[in-house]
Short mmCIF file of C-alpha atoms in Angstrom, two decimals:
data_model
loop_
_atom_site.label_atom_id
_atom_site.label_comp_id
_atom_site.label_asym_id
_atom_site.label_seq_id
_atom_site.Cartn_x
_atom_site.Cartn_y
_atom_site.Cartn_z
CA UNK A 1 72.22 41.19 95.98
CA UNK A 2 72.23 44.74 97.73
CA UNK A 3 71.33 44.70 101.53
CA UNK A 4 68.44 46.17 102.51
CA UNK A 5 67.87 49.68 104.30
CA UNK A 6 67.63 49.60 108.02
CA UNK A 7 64.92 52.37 109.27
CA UNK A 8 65.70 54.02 112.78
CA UNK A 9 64.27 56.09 115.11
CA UNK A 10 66.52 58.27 117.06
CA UNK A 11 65.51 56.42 119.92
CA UNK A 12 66.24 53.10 118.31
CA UNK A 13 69.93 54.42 116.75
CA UNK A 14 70.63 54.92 120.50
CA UNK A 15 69.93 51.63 122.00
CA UNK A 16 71.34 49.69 119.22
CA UNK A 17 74.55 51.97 119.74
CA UNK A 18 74.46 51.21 123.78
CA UNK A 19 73.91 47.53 122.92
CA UNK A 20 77.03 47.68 121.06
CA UNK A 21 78.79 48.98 123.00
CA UNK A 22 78.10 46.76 125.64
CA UNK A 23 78.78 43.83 123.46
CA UNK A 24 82.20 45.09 123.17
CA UNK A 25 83.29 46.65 126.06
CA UNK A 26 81.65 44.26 128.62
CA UNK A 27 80.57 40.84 127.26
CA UNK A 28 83.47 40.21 125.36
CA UNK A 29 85.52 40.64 128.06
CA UNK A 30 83.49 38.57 130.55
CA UNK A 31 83.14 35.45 127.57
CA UNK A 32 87.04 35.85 127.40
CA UNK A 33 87.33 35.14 131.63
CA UNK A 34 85.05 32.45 131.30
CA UNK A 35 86.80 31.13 127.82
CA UNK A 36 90.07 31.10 130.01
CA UNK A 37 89.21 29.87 133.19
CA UNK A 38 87.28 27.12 131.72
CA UNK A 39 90.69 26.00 129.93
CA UNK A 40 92.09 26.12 133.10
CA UNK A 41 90.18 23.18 134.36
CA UNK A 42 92.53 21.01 131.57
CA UNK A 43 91.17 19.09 129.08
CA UNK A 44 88.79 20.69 126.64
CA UNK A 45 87.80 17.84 124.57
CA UNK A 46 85.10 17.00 127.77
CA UNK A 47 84.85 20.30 129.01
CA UNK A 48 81.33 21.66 129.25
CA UNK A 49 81.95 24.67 130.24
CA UNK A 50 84.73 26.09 127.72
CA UNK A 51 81.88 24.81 124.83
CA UNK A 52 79.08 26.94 126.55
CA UNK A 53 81.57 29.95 126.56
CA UNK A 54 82.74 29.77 122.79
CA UNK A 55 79.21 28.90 122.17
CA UNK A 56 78.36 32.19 123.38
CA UNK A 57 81.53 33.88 121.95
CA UNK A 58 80.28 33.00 118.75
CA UNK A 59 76.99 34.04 119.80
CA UNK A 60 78.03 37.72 120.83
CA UNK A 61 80.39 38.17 117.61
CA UNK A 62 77.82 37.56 115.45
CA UNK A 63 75.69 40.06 116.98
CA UNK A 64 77.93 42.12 116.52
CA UNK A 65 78.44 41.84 112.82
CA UNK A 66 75.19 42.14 112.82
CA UNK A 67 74.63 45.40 114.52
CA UNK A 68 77.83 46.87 112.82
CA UNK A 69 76.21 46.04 109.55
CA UNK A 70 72.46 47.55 110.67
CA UNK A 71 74.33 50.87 111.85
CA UNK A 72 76.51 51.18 108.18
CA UNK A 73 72.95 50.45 106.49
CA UNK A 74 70.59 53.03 109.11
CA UNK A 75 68.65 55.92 107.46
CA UNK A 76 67.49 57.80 110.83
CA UNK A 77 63.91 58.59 110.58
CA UNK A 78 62.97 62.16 112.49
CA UNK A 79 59.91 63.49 113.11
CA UNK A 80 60.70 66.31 110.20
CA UNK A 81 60.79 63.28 107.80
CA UNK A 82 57.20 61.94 108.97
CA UNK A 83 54.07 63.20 106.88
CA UNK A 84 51.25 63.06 109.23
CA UNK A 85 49.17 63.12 106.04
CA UNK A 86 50.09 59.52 105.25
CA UNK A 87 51.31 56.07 106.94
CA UNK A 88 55.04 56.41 106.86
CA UNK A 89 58.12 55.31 108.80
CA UNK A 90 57.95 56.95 112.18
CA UNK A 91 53.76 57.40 111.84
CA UNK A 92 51.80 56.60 114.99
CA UNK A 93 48.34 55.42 114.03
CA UNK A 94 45.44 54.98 115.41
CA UNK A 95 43.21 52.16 114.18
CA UNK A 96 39.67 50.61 114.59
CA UNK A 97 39.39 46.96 114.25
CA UNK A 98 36.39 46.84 111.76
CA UNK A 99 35.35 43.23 113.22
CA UNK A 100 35.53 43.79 116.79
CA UNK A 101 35.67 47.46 117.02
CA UNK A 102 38.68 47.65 118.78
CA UNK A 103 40.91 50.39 118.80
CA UNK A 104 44.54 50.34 118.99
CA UNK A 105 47.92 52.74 118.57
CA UNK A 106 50.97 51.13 116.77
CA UNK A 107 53.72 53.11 115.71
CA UNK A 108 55.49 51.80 112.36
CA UNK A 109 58.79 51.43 112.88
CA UNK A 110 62.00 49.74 111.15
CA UNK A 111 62.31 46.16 111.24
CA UNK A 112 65.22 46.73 113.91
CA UNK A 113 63.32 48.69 116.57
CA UNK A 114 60.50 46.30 116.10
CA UNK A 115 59.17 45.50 119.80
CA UNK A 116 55.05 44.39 119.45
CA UNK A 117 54.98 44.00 122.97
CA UNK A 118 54.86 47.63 123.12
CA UNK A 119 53.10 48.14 119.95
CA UNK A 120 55.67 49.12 117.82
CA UNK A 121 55.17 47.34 114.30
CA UNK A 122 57.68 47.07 111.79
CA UNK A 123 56.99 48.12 108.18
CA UNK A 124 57.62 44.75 107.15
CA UNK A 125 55.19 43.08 108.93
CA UNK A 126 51.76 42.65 107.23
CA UNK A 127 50.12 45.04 109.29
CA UNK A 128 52.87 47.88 108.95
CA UNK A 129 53.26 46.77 104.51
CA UNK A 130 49.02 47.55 104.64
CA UNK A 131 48.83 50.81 106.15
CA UNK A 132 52.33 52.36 104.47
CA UNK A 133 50.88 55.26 102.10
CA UNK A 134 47.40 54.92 103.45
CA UNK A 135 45.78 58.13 104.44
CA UNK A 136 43.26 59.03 107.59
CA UNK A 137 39.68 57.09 106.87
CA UNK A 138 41.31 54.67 104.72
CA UNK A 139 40.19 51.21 105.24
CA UNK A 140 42.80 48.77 105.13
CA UNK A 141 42.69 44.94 104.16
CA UNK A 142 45.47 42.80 106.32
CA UNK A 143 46.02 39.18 104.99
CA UNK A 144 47.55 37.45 108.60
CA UNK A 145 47.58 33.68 108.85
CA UNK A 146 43.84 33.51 110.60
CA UNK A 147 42.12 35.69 107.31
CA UNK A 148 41.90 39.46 106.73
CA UNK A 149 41.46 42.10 109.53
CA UNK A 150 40.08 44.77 108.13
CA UNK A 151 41.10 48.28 110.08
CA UNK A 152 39.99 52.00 109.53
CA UNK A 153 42.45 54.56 109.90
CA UNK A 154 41.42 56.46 112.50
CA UNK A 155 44.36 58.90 113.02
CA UNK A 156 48.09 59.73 111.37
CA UNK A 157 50.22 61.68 114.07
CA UNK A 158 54.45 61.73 115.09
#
């Protein structure tokens, strides 16, 4: 089964880099302190402590696997690569809520750099998979959990 391609913004390269990094350089190291001063106590088979730290060894290696693995896979998405003529990786859109009449700005964004809280949606989600290769005054059908939301595209920009 071939892995799938991770989509990053310059921006979102960076902080996964810095995270890391950090994972590396600084949380290993301060697992590893805990790790051994919780052996120091004696006895392991009781110890609560030394199983909350390799808990969260475990924990911090497997993030970063992970990360190593999103950073082999990243295609970086620039604003030269975004065709403001279409919904595309990297697209900021502007979009009326058909229902409601709403309006809101998401940027589509890799899975990865996903944050909705600050309305970046990835391309996977159902909202980003609708609008992909949509054009301005498109309306768009949405299939979430609660029905369809129907949206208008109200504007394509970087």
């Amino acid at each position: 089964m071939s892995e799938k391609e991770v989509f990053l913004t310059p921006e979102g390269l960076t902080k996964l880099e810095q995270e890391l990094e950090d994972l590396k350089t600084v949380k290993r190291k301060e697992v590893a302190a805990r790790i051994k001063e919780a052996i120091s106590f004696g006895d392991i088979s009781e110890n609560s402590e030394y199983e909350e730290a390799k808990n969260e060894q475990a924990f911090i290696e497997g993030r970063i696997l992970t990360l190593e693995k999103m950073l082999r896979k990243a295609t970086i998405i620039t604003n030269e690569d975004v065709d403001t003529g279409v919904v595309s990786v990297g697209s900021r859109v502007k979009l009326k809520d058909l229902e409601y009449g709403d309006i809101v700005d998401y940027t589509i964004v890799g899975s990865a750099e996903s944050d909705p809280m600050n309305n970046k949606i990835s391309n996977e989600s159902p909202v980003g998979q609708a609008l992909l290769g949509k054009s301005k005054g498109a309306i768009v059908d949405v299939n979430v959990p609660a029905g369809v939301i129907q949206y208008e595209i109200l504007d394509i920009n970087l």
